[in-house]
Short mmCIF file of C-alpha atoms in Angstrom, two decimals:
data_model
loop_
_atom_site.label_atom_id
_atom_site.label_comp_id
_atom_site.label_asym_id
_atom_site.label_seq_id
_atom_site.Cartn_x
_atom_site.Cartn_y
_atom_site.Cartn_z
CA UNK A 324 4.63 -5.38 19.81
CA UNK A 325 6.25 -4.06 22.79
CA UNK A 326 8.76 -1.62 21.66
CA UNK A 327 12.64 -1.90 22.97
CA UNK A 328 13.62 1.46 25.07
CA UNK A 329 16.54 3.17 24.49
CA UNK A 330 17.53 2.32 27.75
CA UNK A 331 17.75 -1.14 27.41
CA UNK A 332 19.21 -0.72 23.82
CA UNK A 333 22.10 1.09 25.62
CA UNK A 334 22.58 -1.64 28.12
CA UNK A 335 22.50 -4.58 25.30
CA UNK A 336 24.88 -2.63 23.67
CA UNK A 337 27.45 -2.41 26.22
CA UNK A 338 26.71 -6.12 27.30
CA UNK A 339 27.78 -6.92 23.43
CA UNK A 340 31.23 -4.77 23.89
CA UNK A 341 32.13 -6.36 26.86
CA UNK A 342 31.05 -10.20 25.67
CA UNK A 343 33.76 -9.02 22.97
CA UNK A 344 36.17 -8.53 25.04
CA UNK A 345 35.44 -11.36 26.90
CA UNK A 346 35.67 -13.77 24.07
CA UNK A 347 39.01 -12.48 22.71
CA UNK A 348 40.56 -12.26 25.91
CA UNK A 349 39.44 -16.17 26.61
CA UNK A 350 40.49 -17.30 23.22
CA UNK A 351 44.06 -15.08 23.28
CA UNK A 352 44.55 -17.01 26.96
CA UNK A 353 43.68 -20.49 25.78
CA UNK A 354 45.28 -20.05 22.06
CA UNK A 355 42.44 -21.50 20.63
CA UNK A 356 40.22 -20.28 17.93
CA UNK A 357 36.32 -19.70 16.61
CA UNK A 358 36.74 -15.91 16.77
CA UNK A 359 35.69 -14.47 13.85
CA UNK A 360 31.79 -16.14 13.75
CA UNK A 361 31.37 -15.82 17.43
CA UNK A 362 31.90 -11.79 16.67
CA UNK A 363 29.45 -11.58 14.02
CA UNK A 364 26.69 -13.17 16.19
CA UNK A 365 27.61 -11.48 19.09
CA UNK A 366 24.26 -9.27 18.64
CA UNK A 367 22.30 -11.99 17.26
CA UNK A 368 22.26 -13.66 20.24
CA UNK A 369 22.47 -11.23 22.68
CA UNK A 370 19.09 -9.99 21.80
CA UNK A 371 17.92 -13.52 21.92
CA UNK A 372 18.69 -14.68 25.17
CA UNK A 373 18.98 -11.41 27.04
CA UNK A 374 15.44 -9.89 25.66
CA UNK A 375 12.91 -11.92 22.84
CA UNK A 376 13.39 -15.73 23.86
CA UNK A 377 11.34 -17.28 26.96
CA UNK A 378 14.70 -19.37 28.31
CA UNK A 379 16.04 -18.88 32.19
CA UNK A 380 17.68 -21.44 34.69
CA UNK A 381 14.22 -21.91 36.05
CA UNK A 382 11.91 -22.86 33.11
CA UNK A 383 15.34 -24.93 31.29
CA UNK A 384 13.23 -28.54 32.04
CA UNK A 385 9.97 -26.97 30.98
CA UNK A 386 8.67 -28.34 27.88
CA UNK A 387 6.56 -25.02 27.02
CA UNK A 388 10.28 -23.07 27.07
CA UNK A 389 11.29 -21.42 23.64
CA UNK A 390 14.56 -22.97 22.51
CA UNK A 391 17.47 -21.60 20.57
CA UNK A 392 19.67 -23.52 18.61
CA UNK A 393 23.18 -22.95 17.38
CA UNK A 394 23.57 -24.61 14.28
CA UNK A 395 26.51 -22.95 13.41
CA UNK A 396 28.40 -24.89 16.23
CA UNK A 397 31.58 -23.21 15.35
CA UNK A 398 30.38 -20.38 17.28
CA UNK A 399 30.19 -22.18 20.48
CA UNK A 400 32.71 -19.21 22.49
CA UNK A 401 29.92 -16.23 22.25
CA UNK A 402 26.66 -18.22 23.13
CA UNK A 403 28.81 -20.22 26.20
CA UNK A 404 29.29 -16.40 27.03
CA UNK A 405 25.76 -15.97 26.88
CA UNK A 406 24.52 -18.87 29.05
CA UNK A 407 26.98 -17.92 31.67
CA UNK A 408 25.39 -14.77 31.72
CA UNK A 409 21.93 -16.26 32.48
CA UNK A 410 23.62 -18.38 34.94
CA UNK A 411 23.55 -21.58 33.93
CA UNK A 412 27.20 -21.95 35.19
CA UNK A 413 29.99 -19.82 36.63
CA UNK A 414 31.58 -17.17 34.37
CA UNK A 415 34.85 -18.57 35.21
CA UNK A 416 34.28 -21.63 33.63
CA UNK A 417 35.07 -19.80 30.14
CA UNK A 418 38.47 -20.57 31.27
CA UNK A 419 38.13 -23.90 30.39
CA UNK A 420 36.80 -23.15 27.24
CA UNK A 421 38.51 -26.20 24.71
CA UNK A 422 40.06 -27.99 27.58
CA UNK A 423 40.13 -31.96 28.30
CA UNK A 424 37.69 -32.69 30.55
CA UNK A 425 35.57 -29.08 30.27
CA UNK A 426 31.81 -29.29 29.94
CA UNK A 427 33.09 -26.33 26.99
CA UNK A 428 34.14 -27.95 23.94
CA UNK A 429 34.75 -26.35 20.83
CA UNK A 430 30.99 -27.05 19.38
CA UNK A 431 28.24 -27.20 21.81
CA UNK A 432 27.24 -30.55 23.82
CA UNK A 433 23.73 -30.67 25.33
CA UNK A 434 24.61 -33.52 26.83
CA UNK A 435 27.16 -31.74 28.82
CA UNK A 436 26.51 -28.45 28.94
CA UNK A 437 23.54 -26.79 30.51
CA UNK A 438 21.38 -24.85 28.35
CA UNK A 439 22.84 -26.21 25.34
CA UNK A 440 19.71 -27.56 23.54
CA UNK A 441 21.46 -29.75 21.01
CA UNK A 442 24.91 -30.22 20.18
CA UNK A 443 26.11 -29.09 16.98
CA UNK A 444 29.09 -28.95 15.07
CA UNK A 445 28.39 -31.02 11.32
CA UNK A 446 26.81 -27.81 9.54
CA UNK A 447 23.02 -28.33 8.45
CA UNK A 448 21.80 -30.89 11.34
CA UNK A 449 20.62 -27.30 13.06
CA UNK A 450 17.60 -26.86 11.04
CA UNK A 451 15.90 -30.44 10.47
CA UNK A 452 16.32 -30.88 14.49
CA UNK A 453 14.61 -27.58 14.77
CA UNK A 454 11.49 -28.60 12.65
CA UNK A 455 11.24 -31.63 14.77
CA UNK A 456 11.25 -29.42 18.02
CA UNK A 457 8.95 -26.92 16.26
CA UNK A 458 6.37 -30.33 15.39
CA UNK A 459 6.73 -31.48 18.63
CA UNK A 460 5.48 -28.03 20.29
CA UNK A 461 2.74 -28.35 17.75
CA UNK A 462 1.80 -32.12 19.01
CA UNK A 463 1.90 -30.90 22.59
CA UNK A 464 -0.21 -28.02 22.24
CA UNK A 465 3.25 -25.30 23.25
CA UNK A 466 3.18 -22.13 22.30
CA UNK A 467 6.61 -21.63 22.40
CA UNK A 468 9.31 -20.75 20.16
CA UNK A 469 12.10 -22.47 17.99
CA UNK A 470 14.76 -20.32 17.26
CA UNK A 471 17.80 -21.79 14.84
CA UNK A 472 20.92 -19.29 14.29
CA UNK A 473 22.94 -20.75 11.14
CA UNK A 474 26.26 -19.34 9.14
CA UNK A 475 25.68 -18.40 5.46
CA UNK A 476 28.57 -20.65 4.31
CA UNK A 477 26.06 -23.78 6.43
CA UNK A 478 23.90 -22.81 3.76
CA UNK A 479 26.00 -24.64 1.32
CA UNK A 480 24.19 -27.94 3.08
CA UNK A 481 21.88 -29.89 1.08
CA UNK A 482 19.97 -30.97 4.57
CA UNK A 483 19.37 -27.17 5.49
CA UNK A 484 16.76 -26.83 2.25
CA UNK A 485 15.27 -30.48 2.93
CA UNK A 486 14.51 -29.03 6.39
CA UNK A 487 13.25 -25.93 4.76
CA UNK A 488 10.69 -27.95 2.71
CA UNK A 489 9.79 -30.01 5.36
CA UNK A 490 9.16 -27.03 8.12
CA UNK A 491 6.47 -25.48 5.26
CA UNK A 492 4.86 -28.78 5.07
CA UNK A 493 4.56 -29.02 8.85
CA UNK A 494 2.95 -25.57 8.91
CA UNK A 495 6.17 -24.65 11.72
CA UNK A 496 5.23 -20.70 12.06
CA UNK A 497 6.54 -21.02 15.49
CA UNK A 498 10.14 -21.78 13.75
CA UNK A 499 12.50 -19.04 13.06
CA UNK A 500 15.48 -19.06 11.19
CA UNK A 501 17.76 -16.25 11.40
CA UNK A 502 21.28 -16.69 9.06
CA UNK A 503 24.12 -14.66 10.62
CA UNK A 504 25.04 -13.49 6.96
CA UNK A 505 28.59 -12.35 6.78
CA UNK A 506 29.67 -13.41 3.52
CA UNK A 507 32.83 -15.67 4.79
CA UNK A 508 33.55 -18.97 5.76
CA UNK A 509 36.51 -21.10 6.45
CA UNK A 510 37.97 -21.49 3.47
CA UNK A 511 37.21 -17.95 1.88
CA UNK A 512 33.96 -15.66 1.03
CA UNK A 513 30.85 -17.36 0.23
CA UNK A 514 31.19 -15.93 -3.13
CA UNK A 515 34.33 -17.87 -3.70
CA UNK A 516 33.38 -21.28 -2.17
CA UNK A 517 29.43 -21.55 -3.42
CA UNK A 518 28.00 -18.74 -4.66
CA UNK A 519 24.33 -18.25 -2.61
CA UNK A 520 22.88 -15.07 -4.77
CA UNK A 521 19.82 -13.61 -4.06
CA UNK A 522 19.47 -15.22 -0.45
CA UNK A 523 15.85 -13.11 -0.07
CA UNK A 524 14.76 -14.71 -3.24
CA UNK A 525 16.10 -18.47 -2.15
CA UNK A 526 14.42 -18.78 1.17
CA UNK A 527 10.56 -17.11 0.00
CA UNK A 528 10.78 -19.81 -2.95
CA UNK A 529 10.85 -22.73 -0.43
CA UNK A 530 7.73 -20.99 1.07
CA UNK A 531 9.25 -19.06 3.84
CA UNK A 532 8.27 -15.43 5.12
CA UNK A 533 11.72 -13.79 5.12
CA UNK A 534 12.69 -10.55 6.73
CA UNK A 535 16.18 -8.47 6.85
CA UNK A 536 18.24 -6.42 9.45
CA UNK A 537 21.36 -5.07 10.25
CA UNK A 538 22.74 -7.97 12.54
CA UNK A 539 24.95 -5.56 14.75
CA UNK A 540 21.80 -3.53 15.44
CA UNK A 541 19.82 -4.99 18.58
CA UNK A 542 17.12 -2.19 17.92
CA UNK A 543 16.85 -3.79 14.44
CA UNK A 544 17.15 -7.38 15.54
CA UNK A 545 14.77 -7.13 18.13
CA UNK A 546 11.94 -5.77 15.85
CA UNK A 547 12.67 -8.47 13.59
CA UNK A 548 12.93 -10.90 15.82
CA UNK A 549 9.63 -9.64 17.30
CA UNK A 550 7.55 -9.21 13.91
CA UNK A 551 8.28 -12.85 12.98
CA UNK A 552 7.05 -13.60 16.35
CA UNK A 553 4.01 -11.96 14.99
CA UNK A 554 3.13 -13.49 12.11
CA UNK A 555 1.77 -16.96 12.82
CA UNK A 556 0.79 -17.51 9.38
CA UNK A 557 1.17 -21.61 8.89
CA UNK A 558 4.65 -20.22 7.54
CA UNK A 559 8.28 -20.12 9.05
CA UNK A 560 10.54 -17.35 9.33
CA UNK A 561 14.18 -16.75 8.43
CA UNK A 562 15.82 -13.32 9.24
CA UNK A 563 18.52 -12.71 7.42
CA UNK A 564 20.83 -10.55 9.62
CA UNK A 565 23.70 -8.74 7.80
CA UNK A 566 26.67 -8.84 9.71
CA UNK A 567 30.36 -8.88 9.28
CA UNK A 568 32.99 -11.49 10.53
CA UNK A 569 34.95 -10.19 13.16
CA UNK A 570 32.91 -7.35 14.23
CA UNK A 571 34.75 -4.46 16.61
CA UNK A 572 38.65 -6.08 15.53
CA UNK A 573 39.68 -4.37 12.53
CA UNK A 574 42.26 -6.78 11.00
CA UNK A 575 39.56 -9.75 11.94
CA UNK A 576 36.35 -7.81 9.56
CA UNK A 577 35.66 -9.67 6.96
CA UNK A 578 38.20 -12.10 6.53
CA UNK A 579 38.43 -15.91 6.97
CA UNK A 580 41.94 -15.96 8.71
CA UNK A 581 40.21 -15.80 11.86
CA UNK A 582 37.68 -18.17 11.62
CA UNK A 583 39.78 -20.63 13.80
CA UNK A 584 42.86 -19.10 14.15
CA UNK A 585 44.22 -18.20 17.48
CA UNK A 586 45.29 -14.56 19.00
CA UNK A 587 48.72 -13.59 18.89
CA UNK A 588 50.14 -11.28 22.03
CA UNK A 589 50.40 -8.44 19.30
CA UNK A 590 46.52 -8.42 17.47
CA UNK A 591 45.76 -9.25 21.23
CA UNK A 592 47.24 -5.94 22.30
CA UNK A 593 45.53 -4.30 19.46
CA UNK A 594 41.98 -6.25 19.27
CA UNK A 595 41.72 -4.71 23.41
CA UNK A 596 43.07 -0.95 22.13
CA UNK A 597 39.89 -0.98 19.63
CA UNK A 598 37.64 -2.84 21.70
CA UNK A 599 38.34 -0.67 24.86
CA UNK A 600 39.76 -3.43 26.94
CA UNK A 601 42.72 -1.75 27.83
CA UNK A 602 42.99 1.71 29.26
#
């Protein structure tokens, strides 16, 4: 396993401060929502598209391309931000974010957005695609990879552990899983909604190989990312990533309120003062 250089740690790092500034600024411009989730995957994905997954403008029509899915849809502001980085369309764009008529909707469209490989938005459809990309690759001899980002509250959905089953069946160890685990949902913690207690325990029951990181790490997402890769034991992975929701806004961490709430001018004022947007 190639090993991730400080360097490059330091330069995913500041991409991830920035993306969070981008986000809130868009969303605090627009007064529209989906802040809290997109801040607690800002990392995941970050290290996905910038570093471990085989996905450019050039190879998007390839067949043999690894594909990432965003099953939480809901998070739809921080991986647009992340495709406009690869350049699959202009960076201004994201001011059309939730606009009539934008190829940006508030949950991801494939059929409308490039580099979007399926749209999302019902929590749990994420998975059981996934398992029928990962078969597919399988079928046509691909050695590529399937990579599915889900909330912890989508874990509620009785279709995510029918997909589990059926991506153990289908021997899918070129499936990975990773659950952006911050503990809150819309309508409160996961604790108060549906208790999911010892996650670890949960997945490695259905028959999956399971791994954990810090999810605001990319040092620590990129290993894990990178052992899973690794493994190609007739099993699938899930990383369990241990984030927080709003990551880098104080009055945002950990709460639902934000979930799909907009920015007012004040938090504005203040999310920029902790995020270093404003001098």
């Amino acid at each position: 396993m190639i090993k991730l250089t400080e360097e490059r740690e330091k330069e995913l790092e500041a991409l991830c401060r920035q993306f969070r500034i981008d986000i809130i600024s868009i969303l605090h411009e627009l007064q529209t929502g989906h802040a809290g989730g997109s801040l607690s995957e800002c990392e995941i994905l970050v290290t996905l598209y910038m570093e471990c997954a085989n996905i450019s403008i050039k190879n998007q029509y390839d067949s043999g391309r690894d594909r990432i899915v965003l099953s939480k849809g809901h998070g739809a502001p921080m991986l647009y931000r992340c495709l406009c980085e690869k350049g699959f369309f202009p960076k201004e764009e994201m001011h059309t974010l939730r606009q009539p008529g934008s190829r940006l909707q508030g949950h991801p469209c494939s059929a409308k957005t490039p580099g979007v490989e399926l749209s999302t938005g019902p929590l749990g459809i994420g998975l059981s695609a996934s398992v029928g990309m990962a078969c597919a690759n399988q079928l046509m001899g691909n050695d590529a990879y399937v990579f599915t980002v889900m909330g912890d509250g989508e874990l509620n959905e009785g279709t995510i552990w029918e997909a589990a089953m059926s991506a153990v069946k289908f021997r899918c160890d070129h499936l990975i899983g990773i659950v952006d685990w911050n503990k809150v949902q819309l309508d409160g913690t996961t604790a108060q909604v549906m208790p999911m207690d010892h996650m670890e325990e949960r997945w490695k029951s259905f028959g999956w190989n399971v791994l954990t990181c810090d999810g605001h790490k990319i040092a620590g997402i990129y290993t894990a990312i990178e052992e899973a890769k690794s493994m190609r034991n007739g099993k699938p992975c899930v990383i369990l990533a241990d984030t927080i929701k709003g990551r880098g806004v104080s009055f945002m961490e950990g709460t639902n309120k934000y979930h799909g709430k907009a920015v007012s001018d004040e938090e504005y004022a203040q999310a920029m003062k902790e995020l270093g947007g404003i001098k």
